[in-house]
Tab-separated table of C-alpha atoms and ligand atoms in Angstrom:
chain	number	residue	atom	x	y	z
A	884	MET	CA	10.959	-15.964	-1.379
A	885	LYS	CA	8.105	-13.810	-2.080
A	886	LYS	CA	4.611	-14.832	-1.312
A	887	GLN	CA	2.739	-15.517	-4.426
A	888	ILE	CA	-1.072	-15.963	-3.369
A	889	ILE	CA	-3.749	-15.093	-4.552
A	890	PHE	CA	-6.093	-12.848	-3.214
A	891	ILE	CA	-8.933	-15.027	-2.589
A	892	LEU	CA	-6.572	-17.652	-1.212
A	893	ILE	CA	-5.656	-15.019	1.485
A	894	PHE	CA	-8.827	-14.994	2.743
A	895	LEU	CA	-9.556	-18.824	2.728
A	896	LEU	CA	-6.953	-19.072	4.967
A	897	ILE	CA	-8.019	-16.118	7.277
A	898	PHE	CA	-11.167	-17.906	7.742
A	899	GLN	CA	-9.398	-21.008	8.251
A	900	LEU	CA	-7.155	-19.661	11.282
A	901	ASN	CA	-10.526	-18.105	12.490
A	902	ILE	CA	-9.081	-14.557	13.201
A	903	PHE	CA	-12.336	-13.280	14.382
A	904	ALA	CA	-11.627	-13.640	18.058
A	905	TYR	CA	-8.403	-11.362	17.362
A	906	SER	CA	-7.122	-8.346	16.276
A	907	SER	CA	-5.430	-8.274	12.858
A	908	GLY	CA	-3.217	-5.919	10.712
A	909	ARG	CA	-0.939	-5.725	7.936
A	910	ILE	CA	3.128	-5.516	7.629
A	911	ASN	CA	4.110	-2.091	7.047
A	912	ILE	CA	7.409	-2.775	5.981
A	913	GLU	CA	9.154	-5.182	2.544
A	914	GLY	CA	11.102	-7.783	4.273
A	915	ILE	CA	10.855	-8.334	8.116
A	916	ASN	CA	11.601	-11.257	10.297
A	917	ILE	CA	9.470	-12.501	12.873
A	918	THR	CA	11.216	-14.354	15.543
A	919	ILE	CA	10.522	-17.153	17.962
A	920	ASN	CA	10.632	-14.812	21.332
A	921	PRO	CA	9.695	-11.312	21.918
A	922	SER	CA	13.441	-9.801	21.211
A	923	LEU	CA	15.430	-8.494	18.578
A	924	SER	CA	18.152	-11.205	19.207
A	925	SER	CA	16.066	-14.388	19.043
A	926	SER	CA	16.008	-16.658	15.942
A	927	LYS	CA	14.560	-16.047	13.218
A	928	VAL	CA	11.262	-17.956	11.957
A	929	GLU	CA	10.521	-16.577	8.748
A	930	THR	CA	10.361	-13.198	6.801
A	931	LEU	CA	7.277	-11.219	5.791
A	932	PHE	CA	6.553	-8.865	3.456
A	933	LYS	CA	4.728	-5.518	2.924
A	934	ASN	CA	1.267	-5.809	3.197
A	935	ASP	CA	1.247	-9.288	4.379
A	936	TYR	CA	-2.149	-9.619	6.266
A	937	ILE	CA	-1.316	-11.040	9.885
A	938	THR	CA	-3.183	-12.053	13.146
A	939	ILE	CA	-2.227	-10.394	16.507
A	940	LEU	CA	-2.056	-13.537	19.126
A	941	ASP	CA	-0.191	-11.507	21.993
A	942	SER	CA	1.957	-8.731	22.821
A	943	SER	CA	4.595	-7.994	25.161
A	944	ASN	CA	7.113	-5.141	25.628
A	945	GLY	CA	6.524	-3.513	22.474
A	946	PHE	CA	6.438	-6.611	20.344
A	947	TYR	CA	3.367	-8.846	19.027
A	948	LYS	CA	3.025	-12.284	18.691
A	949	ILE	CA	1.699	-12.789	15.006
A	950	LYS	CA	0.286	-15.517	13.182
A	951	ALA	CA	1.536	-14.975	9.473
A	952	PRO	CA	0.051	-16.187	6.101
A	953	SER	CA	1.896	-19.231	6.209
A	954	GLY	CA	0.274	-20.187	9.429
A	955	ARG	CA	3.404	-20.189	11.476
A	956	THR	CA	3.810	-17.618	14.504
A	957	GLY	CA	6.412	-15.481	15.697
A	958	TRP	CA	7.215	-12.133	17.368
A	959	LEU	CA	8.228	-8.720	15.594
A	960	ASP	CA	8.426	-5.478	16.993
A	961	SER	CA	5.056	-3.817	17.027
A	962	TYR	CA	6.292	-0.711	15.081
A	963	PHE	CA	6.053	-3.104	11.761
A	964	VAL	CA	2.498	-4.073	12.181
A	965	ASN	CA	-0.521	-1.603	10.955
A	966	VAL	CA	-3.071	-2.587	13.212
A	967	ASP	CA	-6.977	-2.591	11.879
A	968	PRO	CA	-9.919	-0.724	13.717
A	969	PRO	CA	-12.665	-2.885	14.281
A	970	LYS	CA	-14.874	-2.140	11.070
A	971	TYR	CA	-18.485	-2.781	10.330
A	972	PHE	CA	-20.619	-2.759	7.222
A	973	ILE	CA	-23.680	-0.902	7.956
A	974	ASN	CA	-26.718	-1.042	5.422
A	975	THR	CA	-28.191	2.523	4.497
A	976	CYS	CA	-29.775	1.359	1.068
A	977	GLY	CA	-33.188	1.154	2.519
A	978	ALA	CA	-33.911	-2.185	1.867
A	979	ASN	CA	-32.343	-5.591	2.391
A	980	ALA	CA	-28.686	-6.136	1.421
A	981	ASN	CA	-27.625	-9.379	-0.428
A	982	LEU	CA	-24.266	-11.335	0.899
A	983	ARG	CA	-22.836	-12.938	-2.070
A	984	MET	CA	-20.093	-15.706	-2.988
A	985	SER	CA	-18.127	-13.651	-5.194
A	986	PRO	CA	-17.490	-9.796	-5.809
A	987	THR	CA	-20.449	-9.727	-8.758
A	988	THR	CA	-24.055	-8.883	-8.922
A	989	ASN	CA	-24.962	-12.209	-10.787
A	990	SER	CA	-23.167	-14.590	-8.038
A	991	LYS	CA	-25.027	-16.941	-5.517
A	992	ILE	CA	-26.703	-14.841	-2.498
A	993	ILE	CA	-25.722	-16.798	0.623
A	994	GLY	CA	-27.474	-14.270	3.228
A	995	GLN	CA	-28.588	-10.731	3.796
A	996	VAL	CA	-28.012	-7.740	6.147
A	997	LYS	CA	-31.427	-5.845	6.881
A	998	ASP	CA	-31.705	-1.995	6.711
A	999	GLY	CA	-30.033	-0.238	9.586
A	1000	GLU	CA	-28.099	-3.224	10.711
A	1001	LYS	CA	-24.329	-4.544	10.523
A	1002	VAL	CA	-21.887	-6.911	10.060
A	1003	LYS	CA	-18.131	-7.151	10.621
A	1004	TYR	CA	-16.055	-5.855	7.758
A	1005	ILE	CA	-12.732	-7.751	6.648
A	1006	ASP	CA	-11.782	-5.485	3.573
A	1007	THR	CA	-12.486	-4.423	0.525
A	1008	PHE	CA	-11.951	-5.779	-3.075
A	1009	HIS	CA	-13.284	-5.018	-6.538
A	1010	SER	CA	-15.522	-2.244	-5.022
A	1011	TRP	CA	-16.939	-5.058	-2.820
A	1012	TYR	CA	-16.641	-5.289	0.978
A	1013	ILE	CA	-16.029	-8.553	2.137
A	1014	VAL	CA	-17.506	-8.945	5.373
A	1015	ASP	CA	-17.721	-11.935	8.107
A	1016	TYR	CA	-21.350	-13.684	7.794
A	1017	LYS	CA	-21.828	-16.522	10.628
A	1018	GLY	CA	-17.711	-16.998	10.447
A	1019	MET	CA	-17.870	-17.290	6.465
A	1020	GLU	CA	-16.785	-14.613	4.317
A	1021	ALA	CA	-19.399	-12.842	2.001
A	1022	PHE	CA	-19.159	-9.959	-0.415
A	1023	VAL	CA	-21.820	-7.075	-0.181
A	1024	ALA	CA	-21.672	-4.195	-2.796
A	1025	SER	CA	-20.056	-1.386	-1.361
A	1026	TRP	CA	-22.636	1.273	-2.654
A	1027	LEU	CA	-25.063	-0.514	-0.377
A	1028	GLY	CA	-23.568	0.928	2.796
A	1029	ASP	CA	-21.000	2.309	4.990
A	1030	VAL	CA	-17.872	1.316	6.871
A	1031	VAL	CA	-18.246	2.267	10.318
A	1032	SER	CA	-15.948	1.635	13.458
A	1033	ASP	CA	-17.010	2.529	17.186
A	1034	GLY	CA	-14.729	5.072	17.997
A	1035	SER	CA	-12.325	2.613	19.925
A	1036	HIS	CA	-9.271	3.183	17.822
A	1037	ASN	CA	-7.393	6.166	17.296
A	1038	VAL	CA	-5.626	7.428	14.220
A	1039	LEU	CA	-3.125	10.326	13.830
A	1040	PHE	CA	-2.547	12.946	11.177
A	1041	LEU	CA	0.736	12.480	9.273
A	1042	ASP	CA	1.388	16.110	7.954
A	1043	GLU	CA	1.025	19.486	9.103
A	1044	VAL	CA	-2.255	21.472	9.143
A	1045	ILE	CA	-4.548	19.217	7.198
A	1046	ASN	CA	-8.445	20.532	6.946
A	1047	ILE	CA	-11.101	18.717	8.669
A	1048	ARG	CA	-14.251	18.977	6.829
A	1049	ASN	CA	-18.067	18.513	7.449
A	1050	SER	CA	-18.445	15.868	4.765
A	1051	PRO	CA	-16.249	13.507	3.036
A	1052	SER	CA	-15.112	15.780	0.224
A	1053	LEU	CA	-12.494	18.246	-0.728
A	1054	ASN	CA	-15.076	21.032	-1.387
A	1055	SER	CA	-17.216	20.502	1.396
A	1056	GLU	CA	-16.815	23.064	4.428
A	1057	ILE	CA	-13.792	23.034	6.608
A	1058	ILE	CA	-14.614	23.003	10.377
A	1059	GLY	CA	-11.315	22.480	12.032
A	1060	GLN	CA	-7.810	21.553	11.322
A	1061	GLY	CA	-5.269	18.747	12.644
A	1062	TYR	CA	-1.879	18.977	12.976
A	1063	LYS	CA	0.894	16.417	12.670
A	1064	TYR	CA	0.765	13.309	15.272
A	1065	GLN	CA	-2.401	14.877	16.713
A	1066	ASP	CA	-4.936	11.703	17.019
A	1067	TYR	CA	-8.533	11.491	16.852
A	1068	LYS	CA	-10.953	8.682	17.241
A	1069	TYR	CA	-11.974	6.517	14.604
A	1070	PHE	CA	-15.647	6.124	13.284
A	1071	GLY	CA	-14.979	5.107	9.859
A	1072	GLU	CA	-14.070	5.960	6.144
A	1073	GLU	CA	-16.199	7.158	3.354
A	1074	TYR	CA	-15.123	7.860	-0.090
A	1075	GLY	CA	-11.444	7.661	1.119
A	1076	TRP	CA	-12.083	9.800	4.002
A	1077	PHE	CA	-11.823	9.315	7.581
A	1078	LYS	CA	-14.733	10.059	9.747
A	1079	LEU	CA	-12.998	11.275	13.143
A	1080	GLY	CA	-14.990	12.428	16.374
A	1081	LEU	CA	-14.693	16.109	17.345
A	1082	GLU	CA	-15.766	17.736	20.452
A	1083	ASN	CA	-19.340	17.608	21.502
A	1084	GLY	CA	-20.254	14.591	19.528
A	1085	ILE	CA	-19.524	16.359	16.288
A	1086	TYR	CA	-18.116	14.472	13.217
A	1087	GLY	CA	-15.600	15.609	10.816
A	1088	TYR	CA	-13.726	14.157	7.758
A	1089	ALA	CA	-10.243	14.164	7.057
A	1090	ALA	CA	-8.601	12.602	3.305
A	1091	GLY	CA	-7.365	9.340	4.472
A	1092	TRP	CA	-4.225	9.378	2.322
A	1093	LEU	CA	-2.832	11.921	5.111
A	1094	MET	CA	-3.582	10.065	8.015
A	1095	SER	CA	-1.957	6.662	9.832
A	1096	LEU	CA	-4.023	4.062	11.377
A	1097	ASN	CA	-1.416	3.735	14.227
A	1098	ASN	CA	1.292	5.601	16.036
A	1099	ASN	CA	3.927	3.522	14.016
A	1100	PHE	CA	5.215	6.160	11.466
A	1101	TYR	CA	7.382	3.732	9.510
A	1102	ILE	CA	6.077	4.247	5.981
A	1103	ASP	CA	6.884	8.163	6.442
A	1104	ASN	CA	10.172	7.658	8.079
A	1105	ILE	CA	12.841	5.981	6.386
A	1106	LEU	CA	15.317	8.399	7.500
A	1107	SER	CA	18.054	7.151	4.849
A	1108	PHE	CA	19.826	4.234	3.187
A	1109	LYS	CA	23.238	3.060	4.160
A	1110	THR	CA	25.914	0.656	3.701
A	1111	THR	CA	28.097	-0.764	6.219
A	1112	THR	CA	31.540	-0.083	5.635
A	1113	ASP	CA	33.240	-3.085	6.750
A	1114	ASN	CA	32.219	-6.374	8.636
A	1115	LEU	CA	29.692	-4.815	11.221
A	1116	ARG	CA	28.082	-6.584	13.894
A	1117	LEU	CA	24.077	-5.724	13.969
A	1118	ARG	CA	23.478	-5.662	17.537
A	1119	SER	CA	19.963	-5.731	19.515
A	1120	GLY	CA	20.150	-2.315	21.306
A	1121	PRO	CA	22.238	0.824	21.245
A	1122	SER	CA	25.552	-0.231	22.745
A	1123	LEU	CA	28.966	-2.571	22.259
A	1124	ASP	CA	27.718	-4.494	25.301
A	1125	ASP	CA	24.054	-5.269	23.512
A	1126	ASP	CA	23.739	-9.134	21.948
A	1127	ILE	CA	25.057	-9.579	18.413
A	1128	ILE	CA	22.005	-10.486	16.095
A	1129	THR	CA	24.135	-10.673	12.768
A	1130	VAL	CA	27.211	-9.812	11.274
A	1131	MET	CA	26.872	-7.924	7.906
A	1132	GLN	CA	29.318	-8.212	5.115
A	1133	LYS	CA	30.714	-4.905	3.627
A	1134	GLY	CA	28.478	-3.487	1.318
A	1135	THR	CA	25.381	-4.521	3.185
A	1136	GLU	CA	22.523	-1.965	2.388
A	1137	VAL	CA	20.311	-1.042	5.298
A	1138	ARG	CA	17.353	1.267	5.909
A	1139	VAL	CA	17.768	3.446	8.921
A	1140	ILE	CA	14.616	4.023	10.713
A	1141	ALA	CA	15.576	5.910	13.621
A	1142	GLU	CA	18.860	7.578	15.032
A	1143	LYS	CA	19.812	8.491	18.369
A	1144	ASP	CA	23.475	9.481	20.129
A	1145	ASN	CA	25.251	7.905	16.843
A	1146	TRP	CA	23.842	4.860	17.000
A	1147	ASN	CA	20.850	3.765	14.301
A	1148	LYS	CA	17.916	1.459	14.322
A	1149	VAL	CA	18.247	-0.393	10.828
A	1150	VAL	CA	16.421	-3.232	8.970
A	1151	THR	CA	18.369	-4.784	6.631
A	1152	TRP	CA	16.853	-5.983	3.686
A	1153	ASP	CA	16.785	-9.773	4.508
A	1154	GLY	CA	14.622	-8.744	7.157
A	1155	TYR	CA	16.729	-8.246	10.336
A	1156	VAL	CA	16.306	-5.139	13.015
A	1157	GLY	CA	18.889	-4.009	15.379
A	1158	TYR	CA	21.460	-1.157	16.381
A	1159	SER	CA	24.817	-0.205	14.431
A	1160	HIS	CA	26.780	2.608	15.201
A	1161	ASN	CA	27.273	5.590	12.718
A	1162	ASP	CA	31.044	5.275	12.484
A	1163	PHE	CA	30.376	2.322	10.286
A	1164	LEU	CA	27.690	3.080	7.879
A	1165	LYS	CA	27.754	5.071	4.694
A	1166	ASP	CA	24.765	6.829	3.095
A	1167	VAL	CA	24.030	5.319	-0.388
A	1168	LEU	CA	21.357	6.176	-2.998
A	1169	PRO	CA	19.615	2.763	-2.788
A	1170	LEU	CA	18.696	2.741	-6.703
A	1171	THR	CA	22.132	4.021	-8.354
A	1172	GLY	CA	22.888	2.256	-11.285
A	1173	LYS	CA	19.360	1.040	-12.027
A	1174	LYS	CA	17.875	2.427	-15.501
A	1175	ILE	CA	14.149	2.864	-15.291
A	1176	VAL	CA	11.610	3.857	-18.381
A	1177	LEU	CA	8.607	5.559	-16.876
A	1178	ASN	CA	5.818	5.813	-19.160
A	1179	PRO	CA	2.600	7.954	-18.937
A	1180	GLY	CA	0.005	6.445	-20.784
A	1181	HIS	CA	-1.596	8.535	-23.860
A	1182	GLY	CA	-0.585	11.655	-24.924
A	1183	GLY	CA	-1.580	13.892	-27.694
A	1184	LYS	CA	-4.583	13.210	-30.026
A	1185	ASP	CA	-4.888	10.043	-27.327
A	1186	PRO	CA	-6.635	11.554	-24.335
A	1187	GLY	CA	-7.531	8.241	-22.759
A	1188	ALA	CA	-10.550	8.012	-20.207
A	1189	ILE	CA	-12.409	11.214	-19.890
A	1190	SER	CA	-14.142	12.038	-16.402
A	1191	SER	CA	-17.538	13.313	-16.143
A	1192	THR	CA	-15.899	17.043	-15.319
A	1193	GLY	CA	-14.067	16.799	-18.577
A	1194	LYS	CA	-10.762	15.791	-17.269
A	1195	GLN	CA	-8.516	13.873	-19.358
A	1196	GLU	CA	-6.572	10.860	-18.311
A	1197	LYS	CA	-3.461	11.601	-20.537
A	1198	ASN	CA	-2.668	14.896	-18.290
A	1199	VAL	CA	-2.984	13.282	-14.732
A	1200	ASN	CA	-0.676	10.642	-15.832
A	1201	LEU	CA	1.716	13.198	-16.803
A	1202	THR	CA	1.484	14.547	-13.706
A	1203	VAL	CA	2.274	11.414	-11.575
A	1204	ALA	CA	4.618	10.138	-13.806
A	1205	LEU	CA	6.756	13.139	-13.232
A	1206	MET	CA	6.137	12.827	-9.662
A	1207	VAL	CA	7.319	9.472	-9.593
A	1208	ARG	CA	10.289	10.367	-11.770
A	1209	ASP	CA	11.860	13.118	-9.275
A	1210	ILE	CA	11.346	10.403	-5.917
A	1211	LEU	CA	13.168	7.647	-8.327
A	1212	ASN	CA	15.568	10.219	-9.209
A	1213	GLU	CA	16.302	11.455	-5.571
A	1214	LEU	CA	16.650	7.440	-4.822
A	1215	GLY	CA	19.789	7.202	-7.114
A	1216	ALA	CA	17.760	5.586	-10.396
A	1217	GLU	CA	18.560	6.875	-14.210
A	1218	VAL	CA	14.988	7.745	-15.455
A	1219	ILE	CA	13.889	7.783	-18.725
A	1220	MET	CA	10.336	9.109	-20.027
A	1221	THR	CA	8.452	7.968	-22.878
A	1222	ARG	CA	6.930	11.227	-22.761
A	1223	ASP	CA	7.558	14.410	-20.757
A	1224	SER	CA	4.929	16.328	-22.684
A	1225	ASP	CA	1.652	16.141	-24.136
A	1226	ILE	CA	2.564	14.223	-27.235
A	1227	TYR	CA	1.430	11.063	-29.141
A	1228	ILE	CA	3.385	7.607	-29.361
A	1229	ASN	CA	2.296	4.674	-30.163
A	1230	ARG	CA	2.319	1.981	-27.427
A	1231	VAL	CA	5.092	-0.442	-29.604
A	1232	ASP	CA	7.457	2.441	-29.954
A	1233	ARG	CA	7.108	3.337	-26.071
A	1234	ALA	CA	7.805	-0.463	-25.319
A	1235	LYS	CA	10.826	-0.882	-27.900
A	1236	LEU	CA	12.415	2.508	-26.371
A	1237	ALA	CA	12.920	0.202	-23.098
A	1238	ASP	CA	14.502	-2.439	-25.069
A	1239	ARG	CA	16.715	-0.368	-26.868
A	1240	LEU	CA	18.053	1.334	-24.199
A	1241	GLY	CA	18.438	-1.757	-22.133
A	1242	ALA	CA	16.321	-0.463	-18.802
A	1243	ASP	CA	16.057	-2.728	-15.917
A	1244	ILE	CA	12.298	-2.192	-15.789
A	1245	MET	CA	9.587	-0.454	-17.540
A	1246	PHE	CA	6.929	1.280	-15.616
A	1247	SER	CA	3.349	2.645	-16.915
A	1248	ILE	CA	1.043	4.808	-15.379
A	1249	HIS	CA	-2.677	4.889	-15.963
A	1250	HIS	CA	-6.136	6.015	-14.599
A	1251	ASN	CA	-8.890	3.462	-15.102
A	1252	SER	CA	-12.451	3.985	-16.611
A	1253	LEU	CA	-15.769	2.222	-16.598
A	1254	ASN	CA	-19.263	2.436	-17.962
A	1255	ASN	CA	-20.371	1.648	-14.258
A	1256	SER	CA	-19.800	4.753	-11.812
A	1257	ASN	CA	-19.912	2.472	-8.702
A	1258	TYR	CA	-16.758	1.043	-9.570
A	1259	PHE	CA	-13.301	2.311	-7.695
A	1260	GLY	CA	-10.021	0.616	-6.880
A	1261	MET	CA	-6.270	0.281	-7.942
A	1262	SER	CA	-5.266	-2.421	-9.744
A	1263	THR	CA	-1.689	-3.410	-11.279
A	1264	TYR	CA	-0.857	-5.403	-14.376
A	1265	TYR	CA	1.752	-7.605	-16.103
A	1266	ASP	CA	2.146	-9.854	-19.119
A	1267	THR	CA	3.729	-13.586	-19.183
A	1268	LYS	CA	2.614	-14.204	-22.779
A	1269	GLY	CA	4.827	-12.181	-25.014
A	1270	ASN	CA	6.915	-10.511	-22.388
A	1271	LYS	CA	10.097	-12.807	-21.924
A	1272	ASN	CA	10.611	-11.347	-18.477
A	1273	GLY	CA	7.201	-12.053	-17.177
A	1274	LYS	CA	8.091	-13.691	-13.783
A	1275	GLU	CA	9.992	-10.598	-12.865
A	1276	SER	CA	7.582	-8.380	-14.374
A	1277	SER	CA	4.848	-10.141	-11.785
A	1278	LYS	CA	6.862	-9.220	-9.225
A	1279	LEU	CA	7.022	-5.869	-10.031
A	1280	ALA	CA	3.369	-5.594	-10.513
A	1281	GLU	CA	3.088	-7.286	-7.032
A	1282	SER	CA	5.466	-4.879	-5.177
A	1283	VAL	CA	4.244	-1.755	-6.568
A	1284	TYR	CA	0.589	-2.907	-5.553
A	1285	ASP	CA	1.256	-3.956	-2.183
A	1286	SER	CA	3.013	-0.673	-1.550
A	1287	VAL	CA	0.598	1.634	-2.850
A	1288	VAL	CA	-2.442	-0.125	-1.540
A	1289	GLY	CA	-0.847	0.679	2.229
A	1290	ILE	CA	-2.048	4.380	1.767
A	1291	ASN	CA	-5.609	4.700	3.862
A	1292	SER	CA	-8.049	5.512	0.851
A	1293	ILE	CA	-6.699	3.409	-1.664
A	1294	TYR	CA	-8.947	0.231	-2.320
A	1295	ARG	CA	-7.977	-3.215	-3.810
A	1296	ASP	CA	-8.874	-4.164	-7.163
A	1297	GLY	CA	-6.265	-6.825	-7.937
A	1298	ILE	CA	-3.040	-7.748	-9.796
A	1299	TYR	CA	-3.758	-9.218	-13.133
A	1300	ASP	CA	-1.721	-10.799	-15.987
A	1301	ARG	CA	-3.064	-9.143	-19.027
A	1302	ASN	CA	-1.710	-9.177	-22.576
A	1303	PHE	CA	-1.285	-5.421	-22.924
A	1304	GLU	CA	0.217	-4.113	-25.631
A	1305	VAL	CA	2.497	-1.849	-23.831
A	1306	LEU	CA	3.655	-4.853	-21.634
A	1307	ARG	CA	3.646	-7.714	-24.122
A	1308	SER	CA	5.844	-5.579	-26.827
A	1309	THR	CA	8.831	-5.218	-24.654
A	1310	ASN	CA	11.115	-7.723	-22.956
A	1311	VAL	CA	12.355	-6.086	-19.975
A	1312	PRO	CA	10.411	-6.526	-16.661
A	1313	ALA	CA	7.040	-4.382	-17.233
A	1314	ALA	CA	4.199	-3.551	-15.258
A	1315	LEU	CA	1.371	-1.136	-15.514
A	1316	ILE	CA	-0.640	0.654	-12.502
A	1317	GLU	CA	-4.010	1.987	-12.943
A	1318	ILE	CA	-4.325	4.425	-10.075
A	1319	GLY	CA	-8.084	4.626	-9.609
A	1320	PHE	CA	-11.110	5.321	-11.681
A	1321	MET	CA	-11.696	8.587	-13.349
A	1322	SER	CA	-15.212	7.020	-13.640
A	1323	ASN	CA	-16.199	7.114	-10.030
A	1324	ILE	CA	-17.027	10.985	-8.789
A	1325	TRP	CA	-15.604	10.683	-5.706
A	1326	GLU	CA	-12.170	8.805	-6.553
A	1327	GLU	CA	-12.103	11.156	-9.543
A	1328	LYS	CA	-11.518	14.047	-6.925
A	1329	ASN	CA	-9.043	12.207	-5.168
A	1330	ILE	CA	-6.959	11.349	-8.082
A	1331	HIS	CA	-6.683	14.896	-9.042
A	1332	ASN	CA	-5.693	16.411	-5.779
A	1333	HIS	CA	-1.993	17.277	-5.204
A	1334	SER	CA	-1.799	15.865	-1.947
A	1335	PHE	CA	-3.225	12.442	-2.729
A	1336	GLN	CA	-0.777	12.271	-6.322
A	1337	GLN	CA	2.470	12.803	-3.832
A	1338	GLU	CA	1.599	9.677	-1.538
A	1339	VAL	CA	0.439	7.842	-4.489
A	1340	SER	CA	3.982	8.450	-6.098
A	1341	ARG	CA	5.756	8.116	-3.551
A	1342	GLN	CA	4.614	4.409	-2.741
A	1343	ILE	CA	5.134	3.762	-6.438
A	1344	ALA	CA	8.722	4.628	-5.954
A	1345	PHE	CA	8.750	2.606	-2.559
A	1346	GLY	CA	7.344	-0.102	-4.568
A	1347	ILE	CA	9.920	-0.068	-7.330
A	1348	LEU	CA	12.588	-0.006	-4.649
A	1349	ASP	CA	11.152	-3.092	-2.877
A	1350	TYR	CA	11.161	-4.925	-6.116
A	1351	PHE	CA	14.979	-4.283	-6.942
A	1352	LYS	CA	15.985	-5.014	-3.358
A	1353	GLN	CA	13.840	-8.504	-3.209
A	1354	ASN	CA	15.309	-9.561	-6.380
B	2658	ZN	ZN1	-5.347	4.634	-19.447
């Protein structure tokens, strides 16, 4: 069921659909149906998944008509779409910036952007910006300029009392504070920070991972997970007079996204949205019975990557892994750590532990490093050569990637099939994340920030949940 589209193909598809006349956006929930008409009780066209790139064609009554990656069109509740603000790449490098066929400095040059000029920005991949050049997609190196917007799109704070600073860095001066659900005009992003329009024409910066691009707070607002206690009708509104969308079998799990007067607005894992009365739903921990091995990379005599400020990868891997453990525990999973302190264990022993315990999955947490400090971004890995559960492993890598990349300030670096020792030496479904680059000055700062780590941990856990529910 789940999409298996190579990243570049997505962009070829987008180009063919000629999105540039319309708004684009991304699906913010795993498994959501699009329907023939703008109504919850309308027939299903197909199911979309978290992070699917869509084009918005029309809107009506809180629904968007969208074009899916498959090319099919349908309607869905606008709550489940994060609409992209208009974004542009502006060349600030002081010379012409080359536009290339692919994200490497030795690929073919197909055009140029003059200093100070801008082109439409589509996305970021592998530390390169993908831009629209004469209706084609082209790559420009991110270090040659900035991503800017025109202030027409509002963004919102997701948490209480967030500092607004005078430049995009955690150690710059605080010039104001933002409060939960307060909105500001969006003028672009630098180093994972949003540039906001303040009063009197002044700009300020706030951490992107604490902000939402839209006023649909779905990602922060799964209220609970419940099961139906009996064959239960899912209705198009919060009353017994509303249309029946589907009948759920006893034990069907749902996600509750809103609750009012004992009626829950729920999403089933097969993508239906509707209302059910509280009397027929029961709280559940969605990962009950799942055994998960979490592996913080390196440890002891093996520090992993070392940043320019002397921070060691083994420590931040452990910090994040312990946060992920706590969230998975809250979701009902049994979590076994390969290490929960600063000790050395070889990779094969870690992998074999997962086999020995009969774990459902093994997940490894790392931070990246390169001898080129320009590079940033998040990537996930799986192995299909040694690991007998390669197919499942790739689904796990994809689910976590699609969840984590939804964080504003996390940029795409891809999902890769790699013959890593810790992945190939186990036969349980296994994946590994490289959260960001310790060798990049700004990403390294974000990586070590507590609120950033919390958000990443939450999305890793939700990605793991998505994996189990789509299988
Ligand atoms: Zn590592």
